[in-house]
């Protein structure tokens, strides 16, 4: 019995040690990418599920801001803290692990460079990255959908404007079953239209648009994680990829991939997250 327990513990700590080394290696790579302000490489380092939720311009701005924060700063990659995070959605098995590496250079500095990884993946792609300022962070509430939105009355249309520019940022209205939110950019171009179930405001169906009016994305999210039919499009309106997600980001059935002219270039078939034909 003792021998079996020893073998189990040895294997457990051996696997953990390997994962730790992979996490540190990737964290160092991401730090170098940010210092070099290479937003394209940072985008490539993201898990696919995150890529679906952001565009390259957002990553460019994000990388530039991180670069300004981290430049002339060193990171202690040896004395880190790690914590496994379980999503609030009790149905989800989409757990991830957060690594926090202290920033050095100032006495009593509490700030840290944070990297997170999807626990079941191989630690080569990141789930998120940021710099956390302990003394400067405001209280933060995590929002998965429209659960904190004030719901209009039936027949009421609510317009929210930017307090400085007066431009419309959001229009809200509802029917008997759904809350509809339309969002606009600073050029007053519609960028998204979301339908939230009134009985579950953390679930939304969203359509996103390019500035030319063409659709860029059609998808559904439950507690911030994509689920159901997924379709993305090129700026010219042609399809880019389409398929089906089950719970926990498992691809299912047929996934089609297209070139910019709309021709299918690849077909994949999945069964409950496993690729069965290509």
PDB file of C-alpha atoms in Angstrom:
ATOM      1  CA  UNK A   1       0.000   0.000   0.000  1.00  0.00           C
ATOM      2  CA  UNK A   2       2.811   2.401   0.928  1.00  0.00           C
ATOM      3  CA  UNK A   3       4.638   1.567  -2.300  1.00  0.00           C
ATOM      4  CA  UNK A   4       1.515   2.272  -4.360  1.00  0.00           C
ATOM      5  CA  UNK A   5       0.969   5.565  -2.563  1.00  0.00           C
ATOM      6  CA  UNK A   6       4.605   6.540  -3.167  1.00  0.00           C
ATOM      7  CA  UNK A   7       4.307   5.797  -6.879  1.00  0.00           C
ATOM      8  CA  UNK A   8       1.087   7.815  -7.070  1.00  0.00           C
ATOM      9  CA  UNK A   9       2.645  10.793  -5.288  1.00  0.00           C
ATOM     10  CA  UNK A  10       5.784  10.586  -7.410  1.00  0.00           C
ATOM     11  CA  UNK A  11       3.753  10.605 -10.638  1.00  0.00           C
ATOM     12  CA  UNK A  12       1.541  13.439  -9.347  1.00  0.00           C
ATOM     13  CA  UNK A  13       4.464  15.694  -8.448  1.00  0.00           C
ATOM     14  CA  UNK A  14       6.345  14.721 -11.602  1.00  0.00           C
ATOM     15  CA  UNK A  15       3.390  15.789 -13.772  1.00  0.00           C
ATOM     16  CA  UNK A  16       2.968  18.979 -11.744  1.00  0.00           C
ATOM     17  CA  UNK A  17       6.661  19.779 -12.126  1.00  0.00           C
ATOM     18  CA  UNK A  18       6.460  19.335 -15.908  1.00  0.00           C
ATOM     19  CA  UNK A  19       3.382  21.548 -16.117  1.00  0.00           C
ATOM     20  CA  UNK A  20       5.101  24.179 -13.962  1.00  0.00           C
ATOM     21  CA  UNK A  21       8.140  24.223 -16.267  1.00  0.00           C
ATOM     22  CA  UNK A  22       5.913  24.565 -19.334  1.00  0.00           C
ATOM     23  CA  UNK A  23       3.940  27.376 -17.692  1.00  0.00           C
ATOM     24  CA  UNK A  24       7.100  29.288 -16.742  1.00  0.00           C
ATOM     25  CA  UNK A  25       8.576  28.801 -20.225  1.00  0.00           C
ATOM     26  CA  UNK A  26       5.421  30.146 -21.892  1.00  0.00           C
ATOM     27  CA  UNK A  27       5.177  33.015 -19.375  1.00  0.00           C
ATOM     28  CA  UNK A  28       8.738  34.070 -20.231  1.00  0.00           C
ATOM     29  CA  UNK A  29       7.923  33.909 -23.935  1.00  0.00           C
ATOM     30  CA  UNK A  30       4.812  36.059 -23.451  1.00  0.00           C
ATOM     31  CA  UNK A  31       6.774  38.569 -21.361  1.00  0.00           C
ATOM     32  CA  UNK A  32       9.392  38.831 -24.141  1.00  0.00           C
ATOM     33  CA  UNK A  33       6.636  39.262 -26.735  1.00  0.00           C
ATOM     34  CA  UNK A  34       5.118  42.131 -24.734  1.00  0.00           C
ATOM     35  CA  UNK A  35       8.489  43.829 -24.189  1.00  0.00           C
ATOM     36  CA  UNK A  36       9.032  43.687 -27.956  1.00  0.00           C
ATOM     37  CA  UNK A  37       5.476  45.019 -28.453  1.00  0.00           C
ATOM     38  CA  UNK A  38       4.713  42.227 -30.929  1.00  0.00           C
ATOM     39  CA  UNK A  39       0.911  42.119 -30.850  1.00  0.00           C
ATOM     40  CA  UNK A  40       0.729  39.569 -33.691  1.00  0.00           C
ATOM     41  CA  UNK A  41       2.747  37.017 -31.707  1.00  0.00           C
ATOM     42  CA  UNK A  42       0.676  37.684 -28.593  1.00  0.00           C
ATOM     43  CA  UNK A  43      -2.469  37.024 -30.610  1.00  0.00           C
ATOM     44  CA  UNK A  44      -0.969  33.730 -31.823  1.00  0.00           C
ATOM     45  CA  UNK A  45      -0.241  32.775 -28.213  1.00  0.00           C
ATOM     46  CA  UNK A  46      -3.916  33.014 -27.224  1.00  0.00           C
ATOM     47  CA  UNK A  47      -6.169  29.992 -26.859  1.00  0.00           C
ATOM     48  CA  UNK A  48      -8.610  29.699 -29.779  1.00  0.00           C
ATOM     49  CA  UNK A  49     -11.582  30.476 -27.553  1.00  0.00           C
ATOM     50  CA  UNK A  50     -10.064  33.871 -26.716  1.00  0.00           C
ATOM     51  CA  UNK A  51      -9.212  34.621 -30.342  1.00  0.00           C
ATOM     52  CA  UNK A  52     -12.908  34.242 -31.175  1.00  0.00           C
ATOM     53  CA  UNK A  53     -13.779  36.977 -28.685  1.00  0.00           C
ATOM     54  CA  UNK A  54     -11.253  39.675 -29.639  1.00  0.00           C
ATOM     55  CA  UNK A  55      -9.964  41.239 -32.822  1.00  0.00           C
ATOM     56  CA  UNK A  56      -6.397  42.042 -33.776  1.00  0.00           C
ATOM     57  CA  UNK A  57      -6.829  45.779 -33.182  1.00  0.00           C
ATOM     58  CA  UNK A  58      -7.882  45.143 -29.583  1.00  0.00           C
ATOM     59  CA  UNK A  59      -4.821  42.932 -29.089  1.00  0.00           C
ATOM     60  CA  UNK A  60      -2.619  45.630 -30.618  1.00  0.00           C
ATOM     61  CA  UNK A  61      -3.894  48.247 -28.167  1.00  0.00           C
ATOM     62  CA  UNK A  62      -3.718  45.803 -25.249  1.00  0.00           C
ATOM     63  CA  UNK A  63      -0.111  44.805 -26.090  1.00  0.00           C
ATOM     64  CA  UNK A  64       0.937  48.430 -26.395  1.00  0.00           C
ATOM     65  CA  UNK A  65      -0.517  49.267 -22.972  1.00  0.00           C
ATOM     66  CA  UNK A  66       1.163  46.249 -21.372  1.00  0.00           C
ATOM     67  CA  UNK A  67       4.437  47.202 -23.045  1.00  0.00           C
ATOM     68  CA  UNK A  68       4.322  50.664 -21.493  1.00  0.00           C
ATOM     69  CA  UNK A  69       3.628  49.151 -18.076  1.00  0.00           C
ATOM     70  CA  UNK A  70       6.280  46.437 -18.194  1.00  0.00           C
ATOM     71  CA  UNK A  71       9.105  48.275 -19.937  1.00  0.00           C
ATOM     72  CA  UNK A  72      12.129  48.757 -17.642  1.00  0.00           C
ATOM     73  CA  UNK A  73      10.538  46.259 -15.259  1.00  0.00           C
ATOM     74  CA  UNK A  74      11.860  42.832 -14.348  1.00  0.00           C
ATOM     75  CA  UNK A  75       9.805  39.810 -13.384  1.00  0.00           C
ATOM     76  CA  UNK A  76      10.666  37.154 -10.817  1.00  0.00           C
ATOM     77  CA  UNK A  77       9.756  33.906 -12.579  1.00  0.00           C
ATOM     78  CA  UNK A  78      10.953  31.712  -9.709  1.00  0.00           C
ATOM     79  CA  UNK A  79       8.919  32.895  -6.703  1.00  0.00           C
ATOM     80  CA  UNK A  80       5.451  32.697  -8.189  1.00  0.00           C
ATOM     81  CA  UNK A  81       2.045  31.818  -6.829  1.00  0.00           C
ATOM     82  CA  UNK A  82      -0.467  29.629  -8.657  1.00  0.00           C
ATOM     83  CA  UNK A  83      -4.145  28.974  -8.128  1.00  0.00           C
ATOM     84  CA  UNK A  84      -6.710  26.814  -9.890  1.00  0.00           C
ATOM     85  CA  UNK A  85      -9.893  28.713 -10.738  1.00  0.00           C
ATOM     86  CA  UNK A  86     -13.245  26.965 -11.177  1.00  0.00           C
ATOM     87  CA  UNK A  87     -15.823  28.987 -13.181  1.00  0.00           C
ATOM     88  CA  UNK A  88     -18.999  30.066 -11.418  1.00  0.00           C
ATOM     89  CA  UNK A  89     -21.034  27.974 -13.837  1.00  0.00           C
ATOM     90  CA  UNK A  90     -21.347  24.673 -11.968  1.00  0.00           C
ATOM     91  CA  UNK A  91     -21.988  22.776 -15.222  1.00  0.00           C
ATOM     92  CA  UNK A  92     -18.661  23.838 -16.687  1.00  0.00           C
ATOM     93  CA  UNK A  93     -15.514  21.739 -16.466  1.00  0.00           C
ATOM     94  CA  UNK A  94     -13.559  24.569 -18.027  1.00  0.00           C
ATOM     95  CA  UNK A  95     -11.142  25.101 -15.127  1.00  0.00           C
ATOM     96  CA  UNK A  96      -7.998  27.166 -15.535  1.00  0.00           C
ATOM     97  CA  UNK A  97      -4.870  27.875 -13.518  1.00  0.00           C
ATOM     98  CA  UNK A  98      -3.482  31.332 -12.780  1.00  0.00           C
ATOM     99  CA  UNK A  99       0.236  32.007 -12.307  1.00  0.00           C
ATOM    100  CA  UNK A 100       1.281  35.259 -10.606  1.00  0.00           C
ATOM    101  CA  UNK A 101       4.905  36.355 -11.031  1.00  0.00           C
ATOM    102  CA  UNK A 102       6.055  39.289  -8.824  1.00  0.00           C
ATOM    103  CA  UNK A 103       7.331  42.455 -10.451  1.00  0.00           C
ATOM    104  CA  UNK A 104      10.674  43.547  -9.045  1.00  0.00           C
ATOM    105  CA  UNK A 105      12.597  46.802  -9.022  1.00  0.00           C
ATOM    106  CA  UNK A 106      10.771  48.697  -6.282  1.00  0.00           C
ATOM    107  CA  UNK A 107      10.930  48.011  -2.538  1.00  0.00           C
ATOM    108  CA  UNK A 108       7.822  46.318  -1.139  1.00  0.00           C
ATOM    109  CA  UNK A 109       6.332  46.056  -4.602  1.00  0.00           C
ATOM    110  CA  UNK A 110       3.103  44.021  -4.482  1.00  0.00           C
ATOM    111  CA  UNK A 111       2.351  44.139  -8.190  1.00  0.00           C
ATOM    112  CA  UNK A 112       2.586  41.047 -10.357  1.00  0.00           C
ATOM    113  CA  UNK A 113       2.594  39.792 -13.928  1.00  0.00           C
ATOM    114  CA  UNK A 114      -0.298  37.353 -14.338  1.00  0.00           C
ATOM    115  CA  UNK A 115      -0.667  34.516 -16.835  1.00  0.00           C
ATOM    116  CA  UNK A 116      -3.445  31.924 -16.915  1.00  0.00           C
ATOM    117  CA  UNK A 117      -3.774  28.612 -18.754  1.00  0.00           C
ATOM    118  CA  UNK A 118      -6.650  26.255 -19.478  1.00  0.00           C
ATOM    119  CA  UNK A 119      -5.933  23.428 -17.083  1.00  0.00           C
ATOM    120  CA  UNK A 120      -6.637  20.565 -19.474  1.00  0.00           C
ATOM    121  CA  UNK A 121      -4.425  21.943 -22.261  1.00  0.00           C
ATOM    122  CA  UNK A 122      -0.658  21.777 -22.716  1.00  0.00           C
ATOM    123  CA  UNK A 123       0.415  25.207 -21.355  1.00  0.00           C
ATOM    124  CA  UNK A 124       1.735  26.401 -24.722  1.00  0.00           C
ATOM    125  CA  UNK A 125      -1.224  28.777 -25.248  1.00  0.00           C
ATOM    126  CA  UNK A 126      -2.466  31.324 -22.734  1.00  0.00           C
ATOM    127  CA  UNK A 127      -5.987  31.929 -21.503  1.00  0.00           C
ATOM    128  CA  UNK A 128      -5.181  35.499 -20.409  1.00  0.00           C
ATOM    129  CA  UNK A 129      -2.364  37.797 -19.355  1.00  0.00           C
ATOM    130  CA  UNK A 130      -2.217  41.098 -17.496  1.00  0.00           C
ATOM    131  CA  UNK A 131      -0.382  43.217 -14.972  1.00  0.00           C
ATOM    132  CA  UNK A 132      -2.189  43.475 -11.659  1.00  0.00           C
ATOM    133  CA  UNK A 133      -1.588  46.583  -9.556  1.00  0.00           C
ATOM    134  CA  UNK A 134      -2.444  45.575  -6.002  1.00  0.00           C
ATOM    135  CA  UNK A 135      -2.570  49.062  -4.504  1.00  0.00           C
ATOM    136  CA  UNK A 136      -4.309  50.677  -7.443  1.00  0.00           C
ATOM    137  CA  UNK A 137      -6.947  48.135  -8.410  1.00  0.00           C
ATOM    138  CA  UNK A 138     -10.564  49.167  -7.863  1.00  0.00           C
ATOM    139  CA  UNK A 139     -13.178  46.663  -6.776  1.00  0.00           C
ATOM    140  CA  UNK A 140     -13.992  44.579  -9.814  1.00  0.00           C
ATOM    141  CA  UNK A 141     -17.198  42.705 -10.548  1.00  0.00           C
ATOM    142  CA  UNK A 142     -17.007  39.918 -13.106  1.00  0.00           C
ATOM    143  CA  UNK A 143     -19.756  40.217 -15.702  1.00  0.00           C
ATOM    144  CA  UNK A 144     -20.719  37.288 -17.925  1.00  0.00           C
ATOM    145  CA  UNK A 145     -23.665  38.827 -19.733  1.00  0.00           C
ATOM    146  CA  UNK A 146     -26.377  41.387 -19.002  1.00  0.00           C
ATOM    147  CA  UNK A 147     -27.015  40.352 -15.406  1.00  0.00           C
ATOM    148  CA  UNK A 148     -26.223  43.864 -14.148  1.00  0.00           C
ATOM    149  CA  UNK A 149     -28.153  45.728 -16.832  1.00  0.00           C
ATOM    150  CA  UNK A 150     -31.278  47.686 -15.939  1.00  0.00           C
ATOM    151  CA  UNK A 151     -34.080  46.041 -17.911  1.00  0.00           C
ATOM    152  CA  UNK A 152     -36.335  48.442 -19.871  1.00  0.00           C
ATOM    153  CA  UNK A 153     -40.086  48.119 -19.688  1.00  0.00           C
ATOM    154  CA  UNK A 154     -41.906  46.508 -22.597  1.00  0.00           C
ATOM    155  CA  UNK A 155     -42.132  49.118 -25.356  1.00  0.00           C
ATOM    156  CA  UNK A 156     -39.432  51.320 -23.770  1.00  0.00           C
ATOM    157  CA  UNK A 157     -36.244  52.131 -25.696  1.00  0.00           C
ATOM    158  CA  UNK A 158     -33.244  53.205 -23.615  1.00  0.00           C
ATOM    159  CA  UNK A 159     -30.357  55.076 -25.246  1.00  0.00           C
ATOM    160  CA  UNK A 160     -27.014  55.347 -23.448  1.00  0.00           C
ATOM    161  CA  UNK A 161     -24.564  58.029 -24.604  1.00  0.00           C
ATOM    162  CA  UNK A 162     -20.931  58.793 -23.918  1.00  0.00           C
ATOM    163  CA  UNK A 163     -20.898  61.502 -21.248  1.00  0.00           C
ATOM    164  CA  UNK A 164     -18.029  63.383 -22.948  1.00  0.00           C
ATOM    165  CA  UNK A 165     -18.849  63.120 -26.653  1.00  0.00           C
ATOM    166  CA  UNK A 166     -22.623  62.694 -26.555  1.00  0.00           C
ATOM    167  CA  UNK A 167     -22.316  59.839 -29.057  1.00  0.00           C
ATOM    168  CA  UNK A 168     -24.608  56.840 -28.712  1.00  0.00           C
ATOM    169  CA  UNK A 169     -22.866  53.838 -27.188  1.00  0.00           C
ATOM    170  CA  UNK A 170     -25.775  51.507 -26.543  1.00  0.00           C
ATOM    171  CA  UNK A 171     -29.480  51.090 -27.281  1.00  0.00           C
ATOM    172  CA  UNK A 172     -31.577  48.712 -25.151  1.00  0.00           C
ATOM    173  CA  UNK A 173     -35.115  47.421 -25.513  1.00  0.00           C
ATOM    174  CA  UNK A 174     -36.981  44.205 -24.780  1.00  0.00           C
ATOM    175  CA  UNK A 175     -39.812  41.947 -25.733  1.00  0.00           C
ATOM    176  CA  UNK A 176     -41.513  39.375 -23.500  1.00  0.00           C
ATOM    177  CA  UNK A 177     -38.604  36.914 -23.575  1.00  0.00           C
ATOM    178  CA  UNK A 178     -35.453  38.791 -24.548  1.00  0.00           C
ATOM    179  CA  UNK A 179     -33.352  41.832 -23.757  1.00  0.00           C
ATOM    180  CA  UNK A 180     -31.827  43.279 -26.928  1.00  0.00           C
ATOM    181  CA  UNK A 181     -28.698  45.433 -26.733  1.00  0.00           C
ATOM    182  CA  UNK A 182     -27.217  47.195 -29.766  1.00  0.00           C
ATOM    183  CA  UNK A 183     -23.744  48.696 -29.386  1.00  0.00           C
ATOM    184  CA  UNK A 184     -21.986  51.356 -31.478  1.00  0.00           C
ATOM    185  CA  UNK A 185     -18.366  52.459 -31.851  1.00  0.00           C
ATOM    186  CA  UNK A 186     -17.059  56.022 -31.688  1.00  0.00           C
ATOM    187  CA  UNK A 187     -17.931  56.497 -35.372  1.00  0.00           C
ATOM    188  CA  UNK A 188     -21.579  55.680 -34.569  1.00  0.00           C
ATOM    189  CA  UNK A 189     -21.372  52.466 -36.574  1.00  0.00           C
ATOM    190  CA  UNK A 190     -23.261  49.459 -35.202  1.00  0.00           C
ATOM    191  CA  UNK A 191     -20.725  46.884 -34.044  1.00  0.00           C
ATOM    192  CA  UNK A 192     -22.919  44.300 -32.312  1.00  0.00           C
ATOM    193  CA  UNK A 193     -26.440  43.199 -31.537  1.00  0.00           C
ATOM    194  CA  UNK A 194     -27.002  40.850 -28.596  1.00  0.00           C
ATOM    195  CA  UNK A 195     -30.109  38.963 -27.481  1.00  0.00           C
ATOM    196  CA  UNK A 196     -30.158  37.950 -23.806  1.00  0.00           C
ATOM    197  CA  UNK A 197     -32.733  35.587 -22.370  1.00  0.00           C
ATOM    198  CA  UNK A 198     -34.641  37.410 -19.624  1.00  0.00           C
ATOM    199  CA  UNK A 199     -34.762  34.169 -17.624  1.00  0.00           C
ATOM    200  CA  UNK A 200     -30.969  33.762 -17.948  1.00  0.00           C
ATOM    201  CA  UNK A 201     -29.153  37.037 -18.597  1.00  0.00           C
ATOM    202  CA  UNK A 202     -25.789  35.256 -18.658  1.00  0.00           C
ATOM    203  CA  UNK A 203     -26.766  33.589 -21.941  1.00  0.00           C
ATOM    204  CA  UNK A 204     -26.606  35.635 -25.126  1.00  0.00           C
ATOM    205  CA  UNK A 205     -26.831  35.259 -28.865  1.00  0.00           C
ATOM    206  CA  UNK A 206     -24.637  37.848 -30.534  1.00  0.00           C
ATOM    207  CA  UNK A 207     -24.100  39.155 -34.037  1.00  0.00           C
ATOM    208  CA  UNK A 208     -21.017  41.336 -34.564  1.00  0.00           C
ATOM    209  CA  UNK A 209     -20.425  43.617 -37.549  1.00  0.00           C
ATOM    210  CA  UNK A 210     -17.545  45.120 -39.493  1.00  0.00           C
ATOM    211  CA  UNK A 211     -17.599  48.876 -40.065  1.00  0.00           C
ATOM    212  CA  UNK A 212     -18.783  48.272 -43.639  1.00  0.00           C
ATOM    213  CA  UNK A 213     -21.945  46.661 -42.253  1.00  0.00           C
ATOM    214  CA  UNK A 214     -21.066  43.074 -43.080  1.00  0.00           C
ATOM    215  CA  UNK A 215     -21.409  40.455 -40.350  1.00  0.00           C
ATOM    216  CA  UNK A 216     -18.157  39.355 -38.712  1.00  0.00           C
ATOM    217  CA  UNK A 217     -19.493  36.842 -36.168  1.00  0.00           C
ATOM    218  CA  UNK A 218     -22.620  34.935 -35.173  1.00  0.00           C
ATOM    219  CA  UNK A 219     -22.359  32.968 -31.934  1.00  0.00           C
ATOM    220  CA  UNK A 220     -23.873  32.194 -28.547  1.00  0.00           C
ATOM    221  CA  UNK A 221     -22.213  32.506 -25.139  1.00  0.00           C
ATOM    222  CA  UNK A 222     -23.188  30.987 -21.819  1.00  0.00           C
ATOM    223  CA  UNK A 223     -21.381  32.450 -18.800  1.00  0.00           C
ATOM    224  CA  UNK A 224     -18.825  33.984 -21.147  1.00  0.00           C
ATOM    225  CA  UNK A 225     -17.997  30.709 -22.943  1.00  0.00           C
ATOM    226  CA  UNK A 226     -19.000  30.089 -26.548  1.00  0.00           C
ATOM    227  CA  UNK A 227     -21.558  27.316 -27.113  1.00  0.00           C
ATOM    228  CA  UNK A 228     -23.824  26.135 -29.952  1.00  0.00           C
ATOM    229  CA  UNK A 229     -23.543  27.178 -33.591  1.00  0.00           C
ATOM    230  CA  UNK A 230     -20.546  29.344 -34.422  1.00  0.00           C
ATOM    231  CA  UNK A 231     -19.981  31.306 -37.636  1.00  0.00           C
ATOM    232  CA  UNK A 232     -17.296  33.849 -38.494  1.00  0.00           C
ATOM    233  CA  UNK A 233     -16.958  35.855 -41.697  1.00  0.00           C
ATOM    234  CA  UNK A 234     -14.382  37.777 -43.683  1.00  0.00           C
ATOM    235  CA  UNK A 235     -14.813  41.515 -44.081  1.00  0.00           C
ATOM    236  CA  UNK A 236     -16.062  41.016 -47.645  1.00  0.00           C
ATOM    237  CA  UNK A 237     -19.015  39.025 -46.286  1.00  0.00           C
ATOM    238  CA  UNK A 238     -17.797  35.553 -47.243  1.00  0.00           C
ATOM    239  CA  UNK A 239     -17.750  32.826 -44.564  1.00  0.00           C
ATOM    240  CA  UNK A 240     -14.479  32.159 -42.735  1.00  0.00           C
ATOM    241  CA  UNK A 241     -15.384  29.167 -40.530  1.00  0.00           C
ATOM    242  CA  UNK A 242     -18.483  27.487 -39.142  1.00  0.00           C
ATOM    243  CA  UNK A 243     -19.243  24.677 -36.746  1.00  0.00           C
ATOM    244  CA  UNK A 244     -20.813  23.605 -33.481  1.00  0.00           C
ATOM    245  CA  UNK A 245     -19.574  23.863 -29.896  1.00  0.00           C
ATOM    246  CA  UNK A 246     -20.820  21.662 -27.085  1.00  0.00           C
ATOM    247  CA  UNK A 247     -20.248  22.472 -23.405  1.00  0.00           C
ATOM    248  CA  UNK A 248     -16.662  23.044 -22.263  1.00  0.00           C
ATOM    249  CA  UNK A 249     -15.597  24.241 -25.726  1.00  0.00           C
ATOM    250  CA  UNK A 250     -15.848  20.802 -27.295  1.00  0.00           C
ATOM    251  CA  UNK A 251     -16.181  20.943 -31.063  1.00  0.00           C
ATOM    252  CA  UNK A 252     -18.812  18.632 -32.549  1.00  0.00           C
ATOM    253  CA  UNK A 253     -20.029  17.460 -35.949  1.00  0.00           C
ATOM    254  CA  UNK A 254     -18.783  19.181 -39.119  1.00  0.00           C
ATOM    255  CA  UNK A 255     -16.509  22.245 -39.111  1.00  0.00           C
ATOM    256  CA  UNK A 256     -15.975  24.043 -42.423  1.00  0.00           C
ATOM    257  CA  UNK A 257     -13.113  26.439 -43.162  1.00  0.00           C
ATOM    258  CA  UNK A 258     -13.154  28.813 -46.128  1.00  0.00           C
ATOM    259  CA  UNK A 259     -10.734  31.060 -47.985  1.00  0.00           C
ATOM    260  CA  UNK A 260     -11.440  34.742 -48.480  1.00  0.00           C
ATOM    261  CA  UNK A 261     -13.244  34.007 -51.760  1.00  0.00           C
ATOM    262  CA  UNK A 262     -15.758  31.764 -49.989  1.00  0.00           C
ATOM    263  CA  UNK A 263     -14.432  28.401 -51.189  1.00  0.00           C
ATOM    264  CA  UNK A 264     -14.119  25.545 -48.680  1.00  0.00           C
ATOM    265  CA  UNK A 265     -10.446  24.770 -48.028  1.00  0.00           C
ATOM    266  CA  UNK A 266     -10.781  22.328 -45.139  1.00  0.00           C
ATOM    267  CA  UNK A 267     -13.443  20.148 -43.517  1.00  0.00           C
ATOM    268  CA  UNK A 268     -13.117  18.632 -40.044  1.00  0.00           C
ATOM    269  CA  UNK A 269     -15.484  16.208 -38.325  1.00  0.00           C
ATOM    270  CA  UNK A 270     -15.644  16.037 -34.540  1.00  0.00           C
ATOM    271  CA  UNK A 271     -17.408  13.824 -32.049  1.00  0.00           C
ATOM    272  CA  UNK A 272     -17.769  15.277 -28.565  1.00  0.00           C
ATOM    273  CA  UNK A 273     -14.525  17.255 -28.842  1.00  0.00           C
ATOM    274  CA  UNK A 274     -12.461  14.618 -30.626  1.00  0.00           C
ATOM    275  CA  UNK A 275     -11.338  15.015 -34.245  1.00  0.00           C
ATOM    276  CA  UNK A 276     -12.531  11.875 -36.071  1.00  0.00           C
ATOM    277  CA  UNK A 277     -11.989  12.848 -39.721  1.00  0.00           C
ATOM    278  CA  UNK A 278     -10.160  15.555 -41.658  1.00  0.00           C
TER     279      UNK A 278
END
